[in-house]
Short mmCIF file of C-alpha atoms in Angstrom, two decimals:
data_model
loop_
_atom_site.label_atom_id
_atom_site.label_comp_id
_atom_site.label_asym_id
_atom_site.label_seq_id
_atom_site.Cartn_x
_atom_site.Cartn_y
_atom_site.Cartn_z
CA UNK A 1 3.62 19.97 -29.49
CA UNK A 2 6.19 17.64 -27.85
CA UNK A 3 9.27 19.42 -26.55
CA UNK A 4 12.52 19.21 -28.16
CA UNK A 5 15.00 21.53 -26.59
CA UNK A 6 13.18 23.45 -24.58
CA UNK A 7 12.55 22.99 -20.69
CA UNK A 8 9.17 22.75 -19.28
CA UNK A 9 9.41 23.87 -15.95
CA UNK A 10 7.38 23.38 -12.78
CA UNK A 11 6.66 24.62 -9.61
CA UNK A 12 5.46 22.27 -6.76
CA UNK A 13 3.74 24.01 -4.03
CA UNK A 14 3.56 21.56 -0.76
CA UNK A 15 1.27 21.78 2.13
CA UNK A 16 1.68 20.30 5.72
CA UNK A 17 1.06 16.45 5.31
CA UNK A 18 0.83 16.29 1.50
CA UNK A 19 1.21 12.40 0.48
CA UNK A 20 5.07 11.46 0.09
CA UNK A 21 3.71 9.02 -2.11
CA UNK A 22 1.94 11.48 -4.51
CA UNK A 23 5.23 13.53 -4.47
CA UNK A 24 7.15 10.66 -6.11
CA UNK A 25 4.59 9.66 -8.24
CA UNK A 26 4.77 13.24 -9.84
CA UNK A 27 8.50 12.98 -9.40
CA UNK A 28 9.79 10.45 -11.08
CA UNK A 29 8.16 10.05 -14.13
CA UNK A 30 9.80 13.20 -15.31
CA UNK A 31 12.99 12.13 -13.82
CA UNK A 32 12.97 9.08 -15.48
CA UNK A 33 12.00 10.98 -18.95
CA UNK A 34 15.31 13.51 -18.17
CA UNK A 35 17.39 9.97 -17.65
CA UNK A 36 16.19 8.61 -21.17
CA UNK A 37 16.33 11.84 -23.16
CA UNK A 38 19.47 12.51 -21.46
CA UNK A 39 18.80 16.28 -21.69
CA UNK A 40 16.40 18.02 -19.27
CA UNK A 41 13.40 17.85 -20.41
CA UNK A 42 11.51 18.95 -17.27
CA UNK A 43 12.94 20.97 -14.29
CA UNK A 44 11.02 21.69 -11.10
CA UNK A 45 11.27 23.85 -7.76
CA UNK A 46 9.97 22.82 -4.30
CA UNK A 47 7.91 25.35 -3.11
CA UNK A 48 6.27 25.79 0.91
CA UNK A 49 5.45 28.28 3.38
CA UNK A 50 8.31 27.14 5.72
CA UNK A 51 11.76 25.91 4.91
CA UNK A 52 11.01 22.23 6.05
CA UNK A 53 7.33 20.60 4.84
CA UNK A 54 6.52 17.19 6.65
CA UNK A 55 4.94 14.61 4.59
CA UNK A 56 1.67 12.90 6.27
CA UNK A 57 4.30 9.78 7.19
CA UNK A 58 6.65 12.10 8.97
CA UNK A 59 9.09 12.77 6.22
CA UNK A 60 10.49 16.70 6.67
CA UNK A 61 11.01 17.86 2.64
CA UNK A 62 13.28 21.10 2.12
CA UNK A 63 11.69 23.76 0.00
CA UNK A 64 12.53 27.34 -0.99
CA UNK A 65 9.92 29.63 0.82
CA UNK A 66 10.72 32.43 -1.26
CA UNK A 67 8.69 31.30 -4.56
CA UNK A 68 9.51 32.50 -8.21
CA UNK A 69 7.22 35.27 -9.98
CA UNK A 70 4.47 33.32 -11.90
CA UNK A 71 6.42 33.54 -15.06
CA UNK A 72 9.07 31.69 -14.44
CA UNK A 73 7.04 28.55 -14.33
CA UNK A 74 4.84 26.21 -17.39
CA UNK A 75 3.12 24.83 -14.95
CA UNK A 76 1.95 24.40 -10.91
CA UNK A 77 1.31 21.32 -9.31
CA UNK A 78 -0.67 21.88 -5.69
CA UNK A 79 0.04 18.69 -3.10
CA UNK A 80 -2.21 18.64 -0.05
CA UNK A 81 -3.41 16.16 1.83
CA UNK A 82 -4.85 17.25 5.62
CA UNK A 83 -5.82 20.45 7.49
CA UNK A 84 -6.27 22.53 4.58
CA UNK A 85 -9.02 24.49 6.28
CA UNK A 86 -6.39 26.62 7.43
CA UNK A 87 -5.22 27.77 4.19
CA UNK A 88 -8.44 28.11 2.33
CA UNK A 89 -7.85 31.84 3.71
CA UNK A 90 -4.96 32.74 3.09
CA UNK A 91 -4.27 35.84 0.93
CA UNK A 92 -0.34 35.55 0.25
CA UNK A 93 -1.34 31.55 -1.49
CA UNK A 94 -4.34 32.47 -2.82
CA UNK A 95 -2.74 35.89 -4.63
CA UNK A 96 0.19 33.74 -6.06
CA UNK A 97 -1.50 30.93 -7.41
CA UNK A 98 -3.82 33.71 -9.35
CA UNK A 99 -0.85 35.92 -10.56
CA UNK A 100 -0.37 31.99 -11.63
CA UNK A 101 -2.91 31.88 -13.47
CA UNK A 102 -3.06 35.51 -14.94
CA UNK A 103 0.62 34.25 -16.45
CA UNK A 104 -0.99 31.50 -18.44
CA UNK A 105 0.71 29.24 -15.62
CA UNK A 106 -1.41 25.31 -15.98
CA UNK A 107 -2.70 24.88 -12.18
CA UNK A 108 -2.71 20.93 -11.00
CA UNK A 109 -4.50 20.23 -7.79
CA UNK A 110 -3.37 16.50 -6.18
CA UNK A 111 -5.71 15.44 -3.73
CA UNK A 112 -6.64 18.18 -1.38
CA UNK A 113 -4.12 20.30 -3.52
CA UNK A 114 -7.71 20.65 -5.28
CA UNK A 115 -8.86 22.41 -2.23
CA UNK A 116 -6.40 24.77 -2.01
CA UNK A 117 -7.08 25.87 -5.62
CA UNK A 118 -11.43 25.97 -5.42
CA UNK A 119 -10.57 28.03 -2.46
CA UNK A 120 -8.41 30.40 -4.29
CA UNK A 121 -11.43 30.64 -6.95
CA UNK A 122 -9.36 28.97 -9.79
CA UNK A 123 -11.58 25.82 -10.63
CA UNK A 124 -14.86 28.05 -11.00
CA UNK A 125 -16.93 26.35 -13.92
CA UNK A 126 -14.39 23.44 -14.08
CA UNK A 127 -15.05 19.78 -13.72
CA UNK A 128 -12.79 18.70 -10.85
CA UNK A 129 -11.98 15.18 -9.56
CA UNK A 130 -12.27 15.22 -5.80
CA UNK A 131 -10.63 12.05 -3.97
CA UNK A 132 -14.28 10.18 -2.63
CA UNK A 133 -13.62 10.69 1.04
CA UNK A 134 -13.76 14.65 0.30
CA UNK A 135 -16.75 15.15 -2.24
CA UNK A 136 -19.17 15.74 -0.04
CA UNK A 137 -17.68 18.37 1.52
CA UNK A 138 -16.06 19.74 -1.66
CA UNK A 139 -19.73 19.51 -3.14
CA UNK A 140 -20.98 21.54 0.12
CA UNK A 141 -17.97 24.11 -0.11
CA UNK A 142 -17.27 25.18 -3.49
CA UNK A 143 -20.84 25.00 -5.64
CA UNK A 144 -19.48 26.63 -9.02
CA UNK A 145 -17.36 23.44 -9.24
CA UNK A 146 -18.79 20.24 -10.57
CA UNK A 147 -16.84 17.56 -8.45
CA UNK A 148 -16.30 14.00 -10.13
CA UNK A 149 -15.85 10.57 -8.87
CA UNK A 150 -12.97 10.26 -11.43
CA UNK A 151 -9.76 9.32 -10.88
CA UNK A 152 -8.49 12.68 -12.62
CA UNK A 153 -9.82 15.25 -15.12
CA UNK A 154 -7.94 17.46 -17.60
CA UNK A 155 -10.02 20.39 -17.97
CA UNK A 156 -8.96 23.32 -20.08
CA UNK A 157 -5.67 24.74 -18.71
CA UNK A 158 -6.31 22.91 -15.38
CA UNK A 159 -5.69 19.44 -14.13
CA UNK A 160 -7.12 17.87 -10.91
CA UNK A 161 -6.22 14.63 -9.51
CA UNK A 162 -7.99 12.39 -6.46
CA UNK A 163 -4.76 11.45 -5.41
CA UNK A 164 -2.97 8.13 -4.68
CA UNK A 165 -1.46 5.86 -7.47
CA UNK A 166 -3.80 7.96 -9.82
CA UNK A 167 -1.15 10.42 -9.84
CA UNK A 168 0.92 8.02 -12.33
CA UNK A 169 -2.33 7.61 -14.45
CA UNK A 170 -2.93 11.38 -14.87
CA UNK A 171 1.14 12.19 -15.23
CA UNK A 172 1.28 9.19 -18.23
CA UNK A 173 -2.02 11.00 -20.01
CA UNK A 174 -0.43 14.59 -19.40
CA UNK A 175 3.18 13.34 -20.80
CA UNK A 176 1.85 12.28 -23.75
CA UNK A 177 0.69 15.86 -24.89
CA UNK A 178 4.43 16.97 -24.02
CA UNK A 179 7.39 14.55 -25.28
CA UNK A 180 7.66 11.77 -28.03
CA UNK A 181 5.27 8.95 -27.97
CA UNK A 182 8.25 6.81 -28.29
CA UNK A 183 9.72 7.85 -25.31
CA UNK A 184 6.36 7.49 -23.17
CA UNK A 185 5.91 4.19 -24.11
CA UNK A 186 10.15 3.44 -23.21
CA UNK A 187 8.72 5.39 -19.76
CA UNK A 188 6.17 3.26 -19.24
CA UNK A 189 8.59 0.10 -19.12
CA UNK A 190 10.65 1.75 -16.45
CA UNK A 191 7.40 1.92 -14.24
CA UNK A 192 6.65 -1.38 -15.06
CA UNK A 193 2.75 -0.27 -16.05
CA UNK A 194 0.79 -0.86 -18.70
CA UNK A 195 -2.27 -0.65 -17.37
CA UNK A 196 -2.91 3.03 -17.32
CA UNK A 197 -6.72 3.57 -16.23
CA UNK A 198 -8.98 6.15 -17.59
CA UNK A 199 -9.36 9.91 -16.37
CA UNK A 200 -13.44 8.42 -15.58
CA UNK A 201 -12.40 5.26 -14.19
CA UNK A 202 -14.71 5.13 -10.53
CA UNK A 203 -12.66 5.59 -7.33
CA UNK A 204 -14.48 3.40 -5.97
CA UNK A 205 -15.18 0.28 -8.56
CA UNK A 206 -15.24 -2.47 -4.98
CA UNK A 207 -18.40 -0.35 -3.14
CA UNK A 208 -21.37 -2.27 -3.37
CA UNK A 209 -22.90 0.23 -5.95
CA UNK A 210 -20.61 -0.01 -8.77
CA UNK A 211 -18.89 -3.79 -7.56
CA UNK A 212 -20.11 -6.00 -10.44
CA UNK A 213 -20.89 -8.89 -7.80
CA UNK A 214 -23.99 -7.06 -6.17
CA UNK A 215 -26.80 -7.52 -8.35
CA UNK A 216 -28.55 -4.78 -10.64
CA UNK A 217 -30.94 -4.61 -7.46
CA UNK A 218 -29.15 -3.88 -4.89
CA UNK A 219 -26.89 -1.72 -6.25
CA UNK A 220 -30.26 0.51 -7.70
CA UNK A 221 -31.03 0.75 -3.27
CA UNK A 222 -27.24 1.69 -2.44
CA UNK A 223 -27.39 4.24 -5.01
CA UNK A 224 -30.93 5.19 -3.40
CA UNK A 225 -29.31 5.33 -0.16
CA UNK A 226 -26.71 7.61 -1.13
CA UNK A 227 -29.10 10.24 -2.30
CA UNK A 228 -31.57 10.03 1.10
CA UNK A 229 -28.84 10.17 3.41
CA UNK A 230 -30.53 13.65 5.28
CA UNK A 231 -33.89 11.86 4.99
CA UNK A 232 -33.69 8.07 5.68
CA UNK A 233 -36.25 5.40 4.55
CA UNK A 234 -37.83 3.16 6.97
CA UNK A 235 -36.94 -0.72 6.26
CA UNK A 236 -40.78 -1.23 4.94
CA UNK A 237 -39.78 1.57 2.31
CA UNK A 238 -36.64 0.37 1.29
CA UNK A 239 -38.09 -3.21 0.69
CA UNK A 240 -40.84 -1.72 -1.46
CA UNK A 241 -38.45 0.11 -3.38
CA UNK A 242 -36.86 -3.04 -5.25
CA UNK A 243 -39.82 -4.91 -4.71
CA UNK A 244 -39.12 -7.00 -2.06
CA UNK A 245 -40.18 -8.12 1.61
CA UNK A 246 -38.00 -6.51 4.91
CA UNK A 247 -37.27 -9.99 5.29
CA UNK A 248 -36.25 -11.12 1.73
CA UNK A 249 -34.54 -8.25 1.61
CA UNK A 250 -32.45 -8.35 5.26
CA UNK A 251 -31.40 -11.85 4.14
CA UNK A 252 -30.17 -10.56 -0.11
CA UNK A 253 -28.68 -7.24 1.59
CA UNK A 254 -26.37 -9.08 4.22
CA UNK A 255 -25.01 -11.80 1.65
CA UNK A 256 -24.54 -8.99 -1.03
CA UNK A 257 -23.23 -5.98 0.87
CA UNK A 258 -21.80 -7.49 4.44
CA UNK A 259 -24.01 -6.01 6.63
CA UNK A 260 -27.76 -4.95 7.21
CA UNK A 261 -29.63 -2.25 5.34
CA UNK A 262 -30.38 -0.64 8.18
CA UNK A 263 -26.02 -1.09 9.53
CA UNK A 264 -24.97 0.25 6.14
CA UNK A 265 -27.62 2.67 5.67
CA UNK A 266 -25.85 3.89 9.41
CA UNK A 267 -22.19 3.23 8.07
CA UNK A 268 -23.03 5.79 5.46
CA UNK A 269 -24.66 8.45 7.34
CA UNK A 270 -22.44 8.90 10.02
CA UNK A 271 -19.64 8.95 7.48
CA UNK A 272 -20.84 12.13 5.99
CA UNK A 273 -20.93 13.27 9.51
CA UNK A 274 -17.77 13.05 10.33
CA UNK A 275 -16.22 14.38 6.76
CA UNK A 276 -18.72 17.40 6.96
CA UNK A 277 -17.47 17.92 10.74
CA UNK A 278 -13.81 17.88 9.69
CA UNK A 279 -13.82 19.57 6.72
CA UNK A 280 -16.20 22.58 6.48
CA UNK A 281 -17.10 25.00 9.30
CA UNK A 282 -20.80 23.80 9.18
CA UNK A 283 -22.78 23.85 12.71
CA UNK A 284 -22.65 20.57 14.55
CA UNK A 285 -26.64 20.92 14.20
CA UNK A 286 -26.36 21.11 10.57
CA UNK A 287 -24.28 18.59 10.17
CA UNK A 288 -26.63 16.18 12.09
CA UNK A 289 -30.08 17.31 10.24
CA UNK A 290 -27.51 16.98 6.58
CA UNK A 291 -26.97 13.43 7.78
CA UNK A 292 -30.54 12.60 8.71
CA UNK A 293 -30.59 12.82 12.11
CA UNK A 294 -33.52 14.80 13.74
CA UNK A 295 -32.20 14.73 17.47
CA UNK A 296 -29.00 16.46 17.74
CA UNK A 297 -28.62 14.23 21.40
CA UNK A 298 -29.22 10.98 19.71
CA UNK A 299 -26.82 11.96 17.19
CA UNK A 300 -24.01 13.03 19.20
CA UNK A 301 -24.49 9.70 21.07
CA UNK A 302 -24.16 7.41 17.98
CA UNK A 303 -21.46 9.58 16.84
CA UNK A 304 -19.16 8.78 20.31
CA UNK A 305 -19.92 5.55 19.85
CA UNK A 306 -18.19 4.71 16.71
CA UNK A 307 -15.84 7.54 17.21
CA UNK A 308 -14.84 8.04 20.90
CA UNK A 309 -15.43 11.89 21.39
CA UNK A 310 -18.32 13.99 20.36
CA UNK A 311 -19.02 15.64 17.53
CA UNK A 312 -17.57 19.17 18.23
CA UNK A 313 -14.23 17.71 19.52
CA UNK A 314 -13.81 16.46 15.58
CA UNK A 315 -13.46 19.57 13.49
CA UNK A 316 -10.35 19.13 11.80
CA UNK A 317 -8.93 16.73 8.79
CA UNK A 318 -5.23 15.62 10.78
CA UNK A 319 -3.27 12.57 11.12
CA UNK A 320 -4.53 12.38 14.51
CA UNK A 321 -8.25 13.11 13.91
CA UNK A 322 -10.81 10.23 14.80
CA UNK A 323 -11.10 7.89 11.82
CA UNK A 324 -13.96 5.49 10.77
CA UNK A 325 -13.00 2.06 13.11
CA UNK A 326 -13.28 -0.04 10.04
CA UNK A 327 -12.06 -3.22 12.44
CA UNK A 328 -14.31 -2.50 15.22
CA UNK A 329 -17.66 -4.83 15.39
CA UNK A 330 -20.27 -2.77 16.25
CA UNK A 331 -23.66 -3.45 17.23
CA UNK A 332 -26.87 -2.32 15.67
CA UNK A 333 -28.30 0.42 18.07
CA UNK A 334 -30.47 3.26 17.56
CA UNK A 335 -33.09 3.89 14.26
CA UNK A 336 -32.12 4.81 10.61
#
């Protein structure tokens, strides 16, 4: 029913480095929908564990650490973006967020805000969308979850969003179940977009699997790829597998993709490394047999050598962590 009178009122729980951009993506929709209706349609609180929150670009936000009972809030958005490890244990967020839900309170997970919530147990049997550079992890974490690819998901009395400029896209398809149609549309003027996407729209629509500019065939190995990361095929076996030769198919995958089947097939592997390093408590060992490598020595080699530090010197999801060096040229060394 869209609201007349009445307030809908929110609570915004930030973490340490949540996305300044997410926060003002949630923001001002609804403060441009209070401007137009000129009443206040939505009012919200900024909630955090300490009375100054930095954004992940350095911004310090002022919150009220002393958060409302459940009940005074419709609804709970979650903003996280790094180190939530150290909160998947804690008792005091965990307890609120269900007394949350116990009060009939809508839970919204932003980014790693979806984190926070599997961890409190409040997505259990719900389809969440996990922002891509998370899923596996999420995937390895919370197993009662079904983690999408999608840009966001409304599921039941819970919403989950990757993050990024989706936030507009899920805040447009959420407004539209709470205010006039009318004044959505007059909202969507204001933000200058008309092009909301889909809650199922990929993350990820440029990657060589789902980029309409890689043939049918190529993107059939990439997606094969994907699912033999902890057990890698041989060249020989990923030529057979779309019919090929190695050579036809060295010479296709380069002009296609960028790189070599065997560089990308690399790129991809050591990627899940360093995600699974960072974000779950999993053994280094593990880590390097999830991600295909049978010598733990050969893999923390490789993994230095596009990183800079080994592989137990890179166990948390920061600002500062070790990121992928997209830029750097590196050479092909070592087997798949």
């Amino acid at each position: 029913m869209p609201l007349k009178s009445s307030t809908h009122r929110i609570g915004i729980l930030l973490f340490p480095e949540f996305s300044f951009s997410g926060l003002g993506c949630l923001l001002d929709p609804l403060f441009i929908v209070n401007w137009l209706a000129q009443e206040t349609r939505f009012e919200w609180n900024l909630l955090g564990i300490e009375p100054t929150v930095p954004a992940s670009n350095g911004v310090p936000i002022a919150v009220e650490t002393e958060w409302p009972a459940p009940s005074e809030f419709d609804t709970v958005f979650v903003l996280a973006s790094f180190e939530t490890k150290a909160f998947r244990s804690d008792r005091q967020i965990s307890m609120w967020l269900r007394h949350c839900d116990t009060a009939g309170v809508r839970l919204v997970g932003i980014e790693m805000g979806v984190d926070v919530l599997a961890a409190a147990g409040l997505l259990d049997g719900h389809r969440a969308a996990v922002h891509w550079d998370n899923l596996e992890a999420f995937q390895e974490l919370y197993p009662k979850i079904e983690p999408v690819s999608e840009l966001y998901n409304l599921s039941g009395d819970r919403m989950t969003c990757a993050g990024g400029t989706a936030v507009i896209d899920m805040m447009l398809a959420w407004l539209v179940t709470k205010i006039e149609v009318a004044l959505v549309d007059t909202l969507r003027d204001h933000l200058l977009e008309r092009r909301q996407r889909r809650s199922d729209a990929k993350q990820l629509s440029h990657a060589p699997e789902h980029h309409v500019a890689t043939s049918a065939q190529m993107r059939r190995l990439v997606r094969m790829m994907h699912q033999t990361l902890e057990s890698p095929l041989n060249a020989k076996a990923l030529a057979e597998f779309v019919g090929l030769s190695v050579r036809q198919l060295e010479r296709r995958f380069r002009k296609e993709v960028g790189l070599s089947p065997k560089q990308y097939y690399l790129k991809l592997r050591i990627n899940r490394a360093h995600r699974l390093l960072q974000q779950t408590d999993l053994s280094v060992s593990d880590v390097a047999v999830s991600s295909g490598f049978t010598s733990q020595e050969h893999f923390s080699r490789t993994y230095r050598r596009f990183f800079d530090c080994a592989p137990s010197e890179d166990r948390i999801q920061s600002r500062d962590a070790p990121v992928f060096p997209v830029s750097r040229m590196w050479a092909e060394k070592g087997s798949c």
